[in-house]
Amino acid sequence: PRVEQVDPIDTLPPTFRWGVATSSYQIEGAVAEDGRTPSIWDTFCRVPGAVANGDHGDVACDHYHRMPEDVALIADLGLDTYRFSVAWPRVQPGGRGPANPAGLAFYDRLVDELLGRGVDPWVTLYHWDLPQELEDAGGWPNRDTAYRFADYAELVFAALGDRVRTWTTLNEPWCSAMLGYAYGDHAPGRRDLGDGIAAAHHLLLGHGLATRRLRAAAQSPIELGLTVNLSTADPATDSAADRDAARAADGLGNRLYLDPVLRGAYPQDVVADLAAEGVRIPVQDGDLEVIATPIDVLGVNYYFGQLHSGVDEQGRERDDDGRPVRRVVRRDLPRTAMDWEIVPESFTDLLVRLHRDYPGVPMVITENGAAFDDKPDAEGFVADDDRVDYLTEHLRAVARARQAGADLRGYFAWSLLDNFEWAYGYDKRFGIVRVDYETQRRTPKRSALWYRDTVRRVRGQR
Ligand code: GBH
């Protein structure tokens, strides 16, 4: 255990950005209003067995109709930034052609409401709700989707760029590509490694194209970035098999996204692993230059760190098909309601490693948080000490990485509200504010009050 004189959180500078994050499909509801067309998640939610309890985002947190109340919650917590995403099928129905003014009007009002309350809007252009029509035309494995995304990005920028300074192109391309197209856990539910890898490349291409378009369109300085979900991948033992399993996991999960964007090349070891599976990344001339267009900020989403082994339970290093075994090892650690291990030390390791391997790009934690089995009292208040502990330890981990030299500029808790947790539906609650889905009543949990007080203290406002 380290002995520290002051709480590391108190070493975070007054300029540090403090916020909360959400995403469109997880909170908005109103899926058929004001000209919005279906996204791949509207479709996927109707596939029997795809989402827990048959849940869907038709109503979600009804944020579309309660937006001013939700902005007031953020402002009352004293936070300076709100990270939200724009629903592509709301503002450009079908994913092509002209803007839908009624859909854009919602984000227009949201941005104005935030600015009026002194909260900085931080826009994510794509948090997984691809227009269904584009999926019908091939989805992200189809190269054309990257160009459609760049057009869409420009259209949103034309409407909000006069007031929004910070833009994130994609949220977690690994999830869109692999969970959506390779593993089938997320929309659109395809299960093909080649499709997953093609999707990953076209997502990155779309990111690069959109970055260039926004940079060209900007009349005043803007901050552009990409948000990736990252995890540590440590070997379970020092054996060669375990070390190779960890390398492969780090390659497919982390470096496949970081390297092309920040170094202009795909990692050769991952390219070789994929070739062994008969998969080639569909790179065309000039793609990597586009993907490596400089960004101003890297968004990091972290939930937990993983341990990997290259042997199965019987000690075999290869499976029946002769492929190397790659297994995640669960440790005897406390877990969240998602069954994710709580490993704050890995967060520090990850951030210090990013600083070492990808120097020069400022980082912001665009998501961090946890689901727990919340027990509201009769008034709907949740005394979520487990979440307070999780957030405290992870913020300390961020502050320690910063003390070790990592260029960290801000932190967003996931999430403002309990919301639609994708394939897990509404059962898993990540909010610092409770949502009663019967009444849509919002009640700040103890973690929200702790967050408010912490931000105040660090800013020296008390
Ligand atoms: C984020 O995804 C999303 O951006 C957000 O919308 C979501 O609500 C939030 O996190 C909470 O889930 O157990 O094999 O899946 C995070 C997705 C979580 C993907 C951890 C990788 C690793 C291990 N990541 N997961 S596994």
CSV table of C-alpha atoms and ligand atoms in Angstrom, one decimal:
chain,number,residue,atom,x,y,z
A,1,PRO,CA,0.0,0.0,0.0
A,2,ARG,CA,1.2,3.5,-0.8
A,3,VAL,CA,1.4,6.0,1.9
A,4,GLU,CA,0.3,9.5,0.8
A,5,GLN,CA,0.1,12.7,2.7
A,6,VAL,CA,-2.9,14.1,0.8
A,7,ASP,CA,-5.7,12.5,-1.0
A,8,PRO,CA,-4.4,12.3,-4.6
A,9,ILE,CA,-7.8,13.6,-5.8
A,10,ASP,CA,-6.9,16.9,-4.2
A,11,THR,CA,-3.9,17.2,-6.4
A,12,LEU,CA,-6.0,17.6,-9.5
A,13,PRO,CA,-5.7,21.1,-10.9
A,14,PRO,CA,-8.4,23.8,-10.9
A,15,THR,CA,-8.5,23.6,-14.7
A,16,PHE,CA,-9.5,19.9,-14.5
A,17,ARG,CA,-12.8,19.3,-16.4
A,18,TRP,CA,-15.6,17.6,-14.4
A,19,GLY,CA,-18.6,16.0,-16.0
A,20,VAL,CA,-21.0,13.3,-16.6
A,21,ALA,CA,-21.7,11.3,-19.7
A,22,THR,CA,-24.8,9.7,-21.4
A,23,SER,CA,-25.7,8.5,-24.9
A,24,SER,CA,-28.7,9.1,-27.1
A,25,TYR,CA,-30.3,5.7,-27.4
A,26,GLN,CA,-29.7,4.9,-23.7
A,27,ILE,CA,-31.7,7.9,-22.4
A,28,GLU,CA,-33.8,9.7,-25.0
A,29,GLY,CA,-36.8,7.5,-25.9
A,30,ALA,CA,-39.2,9.3,-28.3
A,31,VAL,CA,-37.9,6.9,-31.0
A,32,ALA,CA,-40.7,7.8,-33.6
A,33,GLU,CA,-41.0,11.5,-32.9
A,34,ASP,CA,-40.2,14.5,-35.1
A,35,GLY,CA,-39.1,12.4,-38.0
A,36,ARG,CA,-36.6,10.0,-36.4
A,37,THR,CA,-36.2,6.8,-38.3
A,38,PRO,CA,-35.1,3.4,-36.7
A,39,SER,CA,-31.6,2.7,-35.8
A,40,ILE,CA,-29.9,-0.7,-35.6
A,41,TRP,CA,-30.8,-0.8,-31.9
A,42,ASP,CA,-34.5,-0.3,-32.5
A,43,THR,CA,-34.3,-3.4,-34.7
A,44,PHE,CA,-32.0,-5.4,-32.5
A,45,CYS,CA,-34.2,-4.9,-29.4
A,46,ARG,CA,-37.0,-6.7,-31.3
A,47,VAL,CA,-34.9,-9.8,-31.9
A,48,PRO,CA,-36.1,-12.4,-29.4
A,49,GLY,CA,-33.5,-13.1,-26.7
A,50,ALA,CA,-31.2,-10.3,-27.9
A,51,VAL,CA,-31.8,-7.9,-24.9
A,52,ALA,CA,-32.6,-8.9,-21.3
A,53,ASN,CA,-36.3,-8.9,-20.5
A,54,GLY,CA,-37.1,-7.8,-24.1
A,55,ASP,CA,-36.2,-4.3,-23.0
A,56,HIS,CA,-35.9,-1.5,-25.6
A,57,GLY,CA,-35.3,2.2,-25.8
A,58,ASP,CA,-38.7,3.3,-26.9
A,59,VAL,CA,-39.2,5.4,-23.7
A,60,ALA,CA,-35.9,4.9,-21.8
A,61,CYS,CA,-35.5,7.9,-19.5
A,62,ASP,CA,-37.8,10.0,-21.6
A,63,HIS,CA,-35.0,12.5,-21.7
A,64,TYR,CA,-36.3,13.8,-25.0
A,65,HIS,CA,-39.2,15.3,-23.1
A,66,ARG,CA,-37.4,16.0,-19.8
A,67,MET,CA,-34.2,17.5,-21.1
A,68,PRO,CA,-34.4,20.8,-19.2
A,69,GLU,CA,-34.9,19.0,-15.9
A,70,ASP,CA,-31.9,16.8,-16.7
A,71,VAL,CA,-29.7,19.7,-17.5
A,72,ALA,CA,-30.7,21.3,-14.2
A,73,LEU,CA,-29.5,18.2,-12.4
A,74,ILE,CA,-26.1,18.5,-14.0
A,75,ALA,CA,-25.9,22.2,-13.2
A,76,ASP,CA,-27.0,21.7,-9.6
A,77,LEU,CA,-24.2,19.2,-9.1
A,78,GLY,CA,-21.8,22.0,-10.1
A,79,LEU,CA,-20.4,20.1,-13.0
A,80,ASP,CA,-18.8,22.1,-15.9
A,81,THR,CA,-19.2,19.7,-18.8
A,82,TYR,CA,-21.8,17.3,-20.2
A,83,ARG,CA,-20.9,14.6,-22.7
A,84,PHE,CA,-23.9,13.5,-24.7
A,85,SER,CA,-24.4,11.9,-28.1
A,86,VAL,CA,-26.4,12.9,-31.2
A,87,ALA,CA,-28.8,10.3,-32.6
A,88,TRP,CA,-27.9,10.0,-36.3
A,89,PRO,CA,-31.4,8.8,-37.4
A,90,ARG,CA,-33.0,11.8,-35.6
A,91,VAL,CA,-31.0,14.5,-37.4
A,92,GLN,CA,-30.5,12.7,-40.8
A,93,PRO,CA,-33.3,10.2,-41.2
A,94,GLY,CA,-32.1,7.1,-43.0
A,95,GLY,CA,-28.5,8.2,-42.8
A,96,ARG,CA,-28.3,10.1,-46.1
A,97,GLY,CA,-29.6,13.3,-47.6
A,98,PRO,CA,-30.7,16.5,-46.0
A,99,ALA,CA,-30.9,17.3,-42.3
A,100,ASN,CA,-34.1,16.9,-40.4
A,101,PRO,CA,-34.7,20.4,-38.8
A,102,ALA,CA,-37.1,19.0,-36.2
A,103,GLY,CA,-34.5,16.5,-35.1
A,104,LEU,CA,-31.7,19.0,-35.0
A,105,ALA,CA,-33.9,21.4,-33.0
A,106,PHE,CA,-33.7,19.1,-30.0
A,107,TYR,CA,-29.9,19.3,-29.9
A,108,ASP,CA,-30.1,23.0,-30.5
A,109,ARG,CA,-32.3,23.5,-27.5
A,110,LEU,CA,-30.1,21.1,-25.4
A,111,VAL,CA,-26.9,23.1,-26.3
A,112,ASP,CA,-28.6,26.4,-25.5
A,113,GLU,CA,-30.0,25.0,-22.2
A,114,LEU,CA,-26.5,23.8,-21.2
A,115,LEU,CA,-24.8,27.1,-22.1
A,116,GLY,CA,-27.4,29.0,-20.3
A,117,ARG,CA,-26.6,27.0,-17.2
A,118,GLY,CA,-22.9,27.4,-17.5
A,119,VAL,CA,-22.3,23.8,-18.6
A,120,ASP,CA,-20.0,23.1,-21.6
A,121,PRO,CA,-21.5,20.8,-24.2
A,122,TRP,CA,-19.2,17.9,-25.3
A,123,VAL,CA,-20.8,16.2,-28.4
A,124,THR,CA,-20.2,12.6,-29.4
A,125,LEU,CA,-21.3,12.1,-33.0
A,126,TYR,CA,-21.7,8.3,-32.9
A,127,HIS,CA,-22.6,6.2,-29.9
A,128,TRP,CA,-23.8,3.1,-31.7
A,129,ASP,CA,-27.2,4.1,-33.2
A,130,LEU,CA,-26.6,3.6,-36.9
A,131,PRO,CA,-29.6,4.3,-39.1
A,132,GLN,CA,-31.1,1.0,-40.1
A,133,GLU,CA,-31.1,1.9,-43.8
A,134,LEU,CA,-27.3,2.1,-43.7
A,135,GLU,CA,-27.2,-1.3,-42.1
A,136,ASP,CA,-29.5,-2.6,-44.8
A,137,ALA,CA,-26.9,-1.3,-47.3
A,138,GLY,CA,-24.1,-3.3,-45.6
A,139,GLY,CA,-23.5,-1.4,-42.3
A,140,TRP,CA,-20.0,-0.6,-41.1
A,141,PRO,CA,-18.4,-3.5,-43.0
A,142,ASN,CA,-19.4,-1.6,-46.1
A,143,ARG,CA,-16.8,1.1,-46.9
A,144,ASP,CA,-19.5,3.6,-48.0
A,145,THR,CA,-20.7,3.9,-44.4
A,146,ALA,CA,-17.5,5.8,-43.5
A,147,TYR,CA,-18.3,8.5,-46.2
A,148,ARG,CA,-21.9,8.6,-45.0
A,149,PHE,CA,-20.6,9.2,-41.4
A,150,ALA,CA,-18.4,12.1,-42.6
A,151,ASP,CA,-21.4,13.7,-44.4
A,152,TYR,CA,-23.5,13.3,-41.2
A,153,ALA,CA,-20.7,14.8,-39.0
A,154,GLU,CA,-20.5,17.9,-41.2
A,155,LEU,CA,-24.3,18.3,-41.1
A,156,VAL,CA,-24.3,18.3,-37.3
A,157,PHE,CA,-21.4,20.6,-37.2
A,158,ALA,CA,-23.1,23.1,-39.5
A,159,ALA,CA,-26.0,23.2,-37.0
A,160,LEU,CA,-24.1,23.3,-33.6
A,161,GLY,CA,-20.6,24.2,-34.5
A,162,ASP,CA,-21.1,27.9,-33.6
A,163,ARG,CA,-21.7,26.9,-30.0
A,164,VAL,CA,-20.0,23.5,-29.4
A,165,ARG,CA,-16.2,23.6,-29.0
A,166,THR,CA,-15.4,19.9,-28.3
A,167,TRP,CA,-16.3,17.1,-30.6
A,168,THR,CA,-15.8,13.3,-30.3
A,169,THR,CA,-16.3,11.4,-33.5
A,170,LEU,CA,-16.9,7.8,-32.3
A,171,ASN,CA,-17.6,6.2,-28.9
A,172,GLU,CA,-15.7,2.9,-28.5
A,173,PRO,CA,-15.2,1.6,-32.1
A,174,TRP,CA,-14.2,-1.8,-30.6
A,175,CYS,CA,-17.7,-2.2,-29.3
A,176,SER,CA,-19.4,-1.2,-32.5
A,177,ALA,CA,-17.1,-3.4,-34.6
A,178,MET,CA,-16.6,-6.5,-32.4
A,179,LEU,CA,-19.7,-6.7,-30.2
A,180,GLY,CA,-21.8,-5.6,-33.2
A,181,TYR,CA,-20.4,-7.6,-36.1
A,182,ALA,CA,-18.0,-10.2,-34.8
A,183,TYR,CA,-19.5,-11.5,-31.5
A,184,GLY,CA,-23.2,-10.6,-32.1
A,185,ASP,CA,-23.8,-9.3,-28.5
A,186,HIS,CA,-24.8,-5.9,-29.8
A,187,ALA,CA,-26.7,-4.5,-32.8
A,188,PRO,CA,-26.8,-5.5,-35.5
A,189,GLY,CA,-25.9,-8.9,-34.1
A,190,ARG,CA,-23.7,-10.3,-36.8
A,191,ARG,CA,-21.1,-13.0,-35.9
A,192,ASP,CA,-18.2,-12.9,-38.4
A,193,LEU,CA,-14.7,-11.9,-37.5
A,194,GLY,CA,-14.0,-10.6,-41.0
A,195,ASP,CA,-17.1,-8.3,-40.8
A,196,GLY,CA,-15.9,-7.1,-37.4
A,197,ILE,CA,-12.5,-6.2,-38.7
A,198,ALA,CA,-13.9,-4.5,-41.8
A,199,ALA,CA,-16.2,-2.6,-39.5
A,200,ALA,CA,-13.3,-1.5,-37.3
A,201,HIS,CA,-11.4,-0.2,-40.3
A,202,HIS,CA,-14.3,1.7,-41.7
A,203,LEU,CA,-15.2,3.2,-38.3
A,204,LEU,CA,-11.6,4.4,-38.1
A,205,LEU,CA,-11.7,5.7,-41.7
A,206,GLY,CA,-15.0,7.5,-40.9
A,207,HIS,CA,-13.3,9.0,-37.8
A,208,GLY,CA,-10.5,10.4,-39.9
A,209,LEU,CA,-12.7,11.7,-42.7
A,210,ALA,CA,-15.0,13.4,-40.2
A,211,THR,CA,-12.0,14.9,-38.3
A,212,ARG,CA,-10.8,16.5,-41.6
A,213,ARG,CA,-14.2,17.8,-42.5
A,214,LEU,CA,-14.8,19.4,-39.1
A,215,ARG,CA,-11.4,20.9,-39.0
A,216,ALA,CA,-12.0,22.4,-42.5
A,217,ALA,CA,-15.4,23.7,-41.6
A,218,ALA,CA,-14.5,25.3,-38.2
A,219,GLN,CA,-14.6,29.1,-38.1
A,220,SER,CA,-13.0,29.2,-34.6
A,221,PRO,CA,-10.8,26.8,-32.7
A,222,ILE,CA,-12.3,23.5,-31.9
A,223,GLU,CA,-11.1,20.4,-30.0
A,224,LEU,CA,-11.5,17.1,-31.9
A,225,GLY,CA,-11.1,13.6,-30.6
A,226,LEU,CA,-12.0,9.9,-30.5
A,227,THR,CA,-13.1,7.9,-27.5
A,228,VAL,CA,-11.8,4.3,-27.1
A,229,ASN,CA,-12.6,1.7,-24.5
A,230,LEU,CA,-9.4,0.4,-23.2
A,231,SER,CA,-8.4,-2.3,-20.7
A,232,THR,CA,-5.2,-3.6,-19.3
A,233,ALA,CA,-4.3,-7.0,-20.5
A,234,ASP,CA,-1.9,-8.6,-18.1
A,235,PRO,CA,-0.6,-12.2,-18.3
A,236,ALA,CA,-1.8,-14.5,-15.6
A,237,THR,CA,1.7,-16.0,-15.1
A,238,ASP,CA,5.1,-15.3,-16.7
A,239,SER,CA,4.7,-18.3,-19.0
A,240,ALA,CA,5.2,-17.7,-22.8
A,241,ALA,CA,1.7,-18.9,-23.5
A,242,ASP,CA,0.1,-16.4,-21.0
A,243,ARG,CA,2.3,-13.6,-22.2
A,244,ASP,CA,1.3,-14.2,-25.8
A,245,ALA,CA,-2.4,-14.4,-24.8
A,246,ALA,CA,-2.0,-11.0,-23.1
A,247,ARG,CA,-0.2,-9.5,-26.1
A,248,ALA,CA,-3.0,-10.7,-28.4
A,249,ALA,CA,-5.7,-9.3,-26.2
A,250,ASP,CA,-4.0,-6.0,-25.9
A,251,GLY,CA,-3.5,-6.0,-29.7
A,252,LEU,CA,-7.1,-6.7,-30.6
A,253,GLY,CA,-8.7,-4.6,-27.9
A,254,ASN,CA,-6.3,-1.6,-27.5
A,255,ARG,CA,-3.6,-1.3,-30.1
A,256,LEU,CA,-5.8,-2.0,-33.2
A,257,TYR,CA,-7.4,1.4,-32.5
A,258,LEU,CA,-4.6,3.4,-30.9
A,259,ASP,CA,-1.9,2.6,-33.3
A,260,PRO,CA,-3.5,3.7,-36.6
A,261,VAL,CA,-4.9,6.9,-35.1
A,262,LEU,CA,-1.8,7.9,-33.1
A,263,ARG,CA,1.0,6.2,-35.0
A,264,GLY,CA,-0.4,5.8,-38.5
A,265,ALA,CA,0.0,2.1,-38.8
A,266,TYR,CA,-1.8,-1.1,-37.8
A,267,PRO,CA,0.1,-3.2,-35.3
A,268,GLN,CA,1.9,-5.9,-37.3
A,269,ASP,CA,1.4,-8.7,-34.7
A,270,VAL,CA,-2.4,-8.2,-34.8
A,271,VAL,CA,-2.3,-8.2,-38.6
A,272,ALA,CA,-0.4,-11.5,-38.4
A,273,ASP,CA,-2.9,-13.0,-35.8
A,274,LEU,CA,-5.8,-12.0,-38.1
A,275,ALA,CA,-4.1,-13.4,-41.2
A,276,ALA,CA,-3.8,-16.7,-39.3
A,277,GLU,CA,-7.6,-16.6,-39.0
A,278,GLY,CA,-7.9,-15.8,-42.7
A,279,VAL,CA,-8.9,-12.2,-42.1
A,280,ARG,CA,-7.3,-9.2,-43.8
A,281,ILE,CA,-7.9,-5.5,-42.9
A,282,PRO,CA,-9.5,-3.9,-46.0
A,283,VAL,CA,-7.0,-1.0,-46.1
A,284,GLN,CA,-6.8,1.1,-49.3
A,285,ASP,CA,-4.1,3.5,-50.4
A,286,GLY,CA,-4.2,6.7,-48.3
A,287,ASP,CA,-6.5,5.3,-45.6
A,288,LEU,CA,-3.9,5.4,-42.9
A,289,GLU,CA,-3.0,9.0,-43.6
A,290,VAL,CA,-6.7,9.9,-43.2
A,291,ILE,CA,-7.1,7.8,-40.0
A,292,ALA,CA,-3.9,9.4,-38.5
A,293,THR,CA,-5.2,12.9,-38.9
A,294,PRO,CA,-4.0,14.6,-35.7
A,295,ILE,CA,-6.5,14.8,-32.9
A,296,ASP,CA,-6.6,17.2,-29.9
A,297,VAL,CA,-7.8,14.9,-27.2
A,298,LEU,CA,-8.0,11.1,-26.7
A,299,GLY,CA,-11.1,10.0,-24.8
A,300,VAL,CA,-10.5,7.0,-22.6
A,301,ASN,CA,-13.3,4.8,-21.2
A,302,TYR,CA,-12.2,2.5,-18.5
A,303,TYR,CA,-14.2,0.0,-16.4
A,304,PHE,CA,-11.8,-2.7,-15.3
A,305,GLY,CA,-8.5,-4.4,-16.1
A,306,GLN,CA,-8.2,-8.0,-17.3
A,307,LEU,CA,-5.8,-10.9,-16.8
A,308,HIS,CA,-5.2,-13.4,-19.6
A,309,SER,CA,-4.0,-16.9,-19.9
A,310,GLY,CA,-2.9,-18.9,-22.9
A,311,VAL,CA,-3.9,-22.3,-21.5
A,312,ASP,CA,-7.3,-23.8,-21.0
A,313,GLU,CA,-8.5,-25.6,-17.8
A,314,GLN,CA,-6.8,-28.8,-19.0
A,315,GLY,CA,-3.5,-27.0,-19.5
A,316,ARG,CA,-3.7,-27.2,-23.3
A,317,GLU,CA,-2.2,-24.3,-25.3
A,318,ARG,CA,-4.2,-25.0,-28.4
A,319,ASP,CA,-7.9,-25.7,-28.9
A,320,ASP,CA,-9.3,-28.5,-31.1
A,321,ASP,CA,-8.9,-26.4,-34.2
A,322,GLY,CA,-5.3,-25.9,-33.4
A,323,ARG,CA,-5.7,-22.2,-32.6
A,324,PRO,CA,-3.9,-20.7,-29.6
A,325,VAL,CA,-6.0,-20.6,-26.4
A,326,ARG,CA,-6.9,-17.1,-25.2
A,327,ARG,CA,-8.8,-17.1,-21.9
A,328,VAL,CA,-9.7,-14.4,-19.5
A,329,VAL,CA,-8.8,-15.3,-15.9
A,330,ARG,CA,-11.2,-14.1,-13.2
A,331,ARG,CA,-9.5,-13.1,-9.9
A,332,ASP,CA,-10.7,-13.3,-6.4
A,333,LEU,CA,-11.6,-9.6,-6.4
A,334,PRO,CA,-14.8,-7.7,-5.6
A,335,ARG,CA,-17.1,-7.3,-8.6
A,336,THR,CA,-19.8,-4.9,-9.8
A,337,ALA,CA,-23.3,-6.0,-10.7
A,338,MET,CA,-21.9,-6.5,-14.3
A,339,ASP,CA,-19.7,-9.1,-12.7
A,340,TRP,CA,-16.7,-6.9,-13.7
A,341,GLU,CA,-13.8,-7.0,-11.3
A,342,ILE,CA,-12.9,-3.9,-9.4
A,343,VAL,CA,-9.3,-3.1,-10.3
A,344,PRO,CA,-8.4,0.6,-9.8
A,345,GLU,CA,-4.7,0.0,-9.9
A,346,SER,CA,-5.0,-1.1,-13.5
A,347,PHE,CA,-6.5,2.2,-14.4
A,348,THR,CA,-3.3,4.0,-13.2
A,349,ASP,CA,-1.2,1.4,-15.1
A,350,LEU,CA,-3.2,1.9,-18.3
A,351,LEU,CA,-2.9,5.7,-18.2
A,352,VAL,CA,0.8,5.7,-17.5
A,353,ARG,CA,1.3,3.3,-20.3
A,354,LEU,CA,-0.7,5.4,-22.7
A,355,HIS,CA,1.4,8.4,-21.8
A,356,ARG,CA,4.6,6.4,-22.4
A,357,ASP,CA,3.5,4.6,-25.6
A,358,TYR,CA,1.5,7.4,-27.2
A,359,PRO,CA,3.0,10.6,-25.9
A,360,GLY,CA,1.8,14.1,-26.9
A,361,VAL,CA,-1.9,13.7,-26.9
A,362,PRO,CA,-3.9,15.1,-24.0
A,363,MET,CA,-6.4,12.6,-22.4
A,364,VAL,CA,-9.8,12.9,-20.8
A,365,ILE,CA,-11.6,10.1,-19.1
A,366,THR,CA,-14.8,10.1,-21.1
A,367,GLU,CA,-16.4,7.3,-19.1
A,368,ASN,CA,-15.8,5.5,-15.8
A,369,GLY,CA,-18.4,4.1,-13.4
A,370,ALA,CA,-20.1,1.0,-12.1
A,371,ALA,CA,-23.4,-0.8,-11.9
A,372,PHE,CA,-24.4,-2.0,-8.4
A,373,ASP,CA,-27.5,-3.6,-7.0
A,374,ASP,CA,-29.1,-0.3,-5.8
A,375,LYS,CA,-31.6,-0.5,-3.0
A,376,PRO,CA,-33.8,2.7,-2.9
A,377,ASP,CA,-35.5,3.7,0.3
A,378,ALA,CA,-39.1,4.7,0.5
A,379,GLU,CA,-38.2,8.2,-0.9
A,380,GLY,CA,-36.3,6.7,-3.7
A,381,PHE,CA,-32.9,7.7,-2.2
A,382,VAL,CA,-30.0,5.2,-2.8
A,383,ALA,CA,-27.2,5.2,-0.3
A,384,ASP,CA,-24.7,3.7,-2.8
A,385,ASP,CA,-21.6,3.6,-0.8
A,386,ASP,CA,-20.2,0.9,-3.1
A,387,ARG,CA,-20.4,3.3,-6.0
A,388,VAL,CA,-18.9,6.1,-3.9
A,389,ASP,CA,-16.0,3.8,-3.2
A,390,TYR,CA,-15.6,2.8,-6.8
A,391,LEU,CA,-15.6,6.4,-8.0
A,392,THR,CA,-13.2,7.5,-5.2
A,393,GLU,CA,-10.7,4.8,-5.9
A,394,HIS,CA,-10.8,5.3,-9.7
A,395,LEU,CA,-10.4,9.1,-9.4
A,396,ARG,CA,-7.4,8.5,-7.1
A,397,ALA,CA,-6.1,6.2,-9.8
A,398,VAL,CA,-6.5,9.0,-12.4
A,399,ALA,CA,-4.8,11.5,-10.1
A,400,ARG,CA,-1.9,9.1,-9.5
A,401,ALA,CA,-1.4,8.6,-13.2
A,402,ARG,CA,-1.3,12.4,-13.6
A,403,GLN,CA,1.2,12.7,-10.8
A,404,ALA,CA,3.3,10.2,-12.8
A,405,GLY,CA,3.2,12.5,-15.8
A,406,ALA,CA,0.2,11.4,-17.8
A,407,ASP,CA,-1.5,14.5,-19.5
A,408,LEU,CA,-5.0,14.1,-18.1
A,409,ARG,CA,-7.4,16.9,-18.5
A,410,GLY,CA,-10.8,15.8,-17.2
A,411,TYR,CA,-13.1,13.1,-15.9
A,412,PHE,CA,-16.7,12.1,-16.8
A,413,ALA,CA,-18.7,9.8,-14.6
A,414,TRP,CA,-20.7,7.2,-16.4
A,415,SER,CA,-23.5,7.9,-16.1
A,416,LEU,CA,-25.7,10.9,-15.1
A,417,LEU,CA,-28.8,8.7,-15.1
A,418,ASP,CA,-29.7,5.0,-14.7
A,419,ASN,CA,-30.4,4.1,-18.3
A,420,PHE,CA,-30.8,1.4,-21.0
A,421,GLU,CA,-27.7,-0.7,-20.5
A,422,TRP,CA,-27.7,-2.2,-24.0
A,423,ALA,CA,-28.0,-6.0,-24.0
A,424,TYR,CA,-28.6,-5.9,-20.2
A,425,GLY,CA,-31.6,-3.7,-20.5
A,426,TYR,CA,-32.8,-1.6,-17.5
A,427,ASP,CA,-31.7,-4.1,-14.9
A,428,LYS,CA,-28.1,-2.7,-14.6
A,429,ARG,CA,-28.0,0.7,-13.1
A,430,PHE,CA,-24.9,2.9,-13.7
A,431,GLY,CA,-26.5,6.3,-12.8
A,432,ILE,CA,-25.4,8.6,-10.0
A,433,VAL,CA,-29.0,9.7,-10.3
A,434,ARG,CA,-31.7,7.1,-9.8
A,435,VAL,CA,-34.5,6.8,-12.4
A,436,ASP,CA,-37.8,5.3,-11.3
A,437,TYR,CA,-39.0,3.9,-14.6
A,438,GLU,CA,-42.6,3.9,-13.5
A,439,THR,CA,-42.8,7.6,-12.8
A,440,GLN,CA,-39.6,8.9,-14.5
A,441,ARG,CA,-38.7,10.5,-11.2
A,442,ARG,CA,-35.0,11.4,-10.8
A,443,THR,CA,-33.4,11.2,-7.4
A,444,PRO,CA,-29.7,12.0,-6.9
A,445,LYS,CA,-28.0,9.0,-5.2
A,446,ARG,CA,-25.4,9.5,-2.4
A,447,SER,CA,-22.7,9.1,-5.2
A,448,ALA,CA,-24.1,12.3,-6.9
A,449,LEU,CA,-23.8,14.3,-3.7
A,450,TRP,CA,-20.3,12.9,-3.1
A,451,TYR,CA,-19.4,13.9,-6.6
A,452,ARG,CA,-20.7,17.4,-6.2
A,453,ASP,CA,-18.8,17.8,-2.9
A,454,THR,CA,-15.6,16.4,-4.3
A,455,VAL,CA,-15.6,18.7,-7.3
A,456,ARG,CA,-16.3,21.7,-5.1
A,457,ARG,CA,-13.5,20.7,-2.7
A,458,VAL,CA,-10.9,20.1,-5.5
A,459,ARG,CA,-11.8,23.4,-7.1
A,460,GLY,CA,-11.2,25.1,-3.7
A,461,GLN,CA,-14.8,26.3,-3.6
A,462,ARG,CA,-15.2,25.5,0.1
B,1,GBH,C1,-19.5,1.6,-22.3
B,1,GBH,O1,-19.2,0.4,-22.9
B,1,GBH,C2,-20.5,2.3,-23.2
B,1,GBH,O2,-19.9,3.4,-23.8
B,1,GBH,C3,-21.7,2.8,-22.5
B,1,GBH,O3,-22.7,3.1,-23.4
B,1,GBH,C4,-22.2,1.7,-21.5
B,1,GBH,O4,-23.4,2.0,-20.9
B,1,GBH,C5,-21.1,1.6,-20.4
B,1,GBH,O5,-19.9,1.4,-21.0
B,1,GBH,C6,-21.4,0.5,-19.4
B,1,GBH,O6,-21.4,-0.7,-19.9
B,1,GBH,O7,-17.1,-8.5,-20.0
B,1,GBH,O8,-16.0,-9.3,-22.0
B,1,GBH,O9,-17.5,-7.4,-22.2
B,1,GBH,C7,-18.2,-0.3,-22.1
B,1,GBH,C8,-18.0,-1.6,-22.8
B,1,GBH,C9,-17.1,-2.9,-21.0
B,1,GBH,C10,-16.6,-3.4,-23.3
B,1,GBH,C11,-16.1,-3.9,-20.6
B,1,GBH,C12,-15.6,-4.3,-22.9
B,1,GBH,C13,-14.9,-5.8,-21.3
B,1,GBH,C14,-15.1,-7.2,-21.0
B,1,GBH,N1,-16.9,-2.4,-22.3
B,1,GBH,N2,-15.9,-4.9,-21.7
B,1,GBH,S1,-16.5,-8.1,-21.3
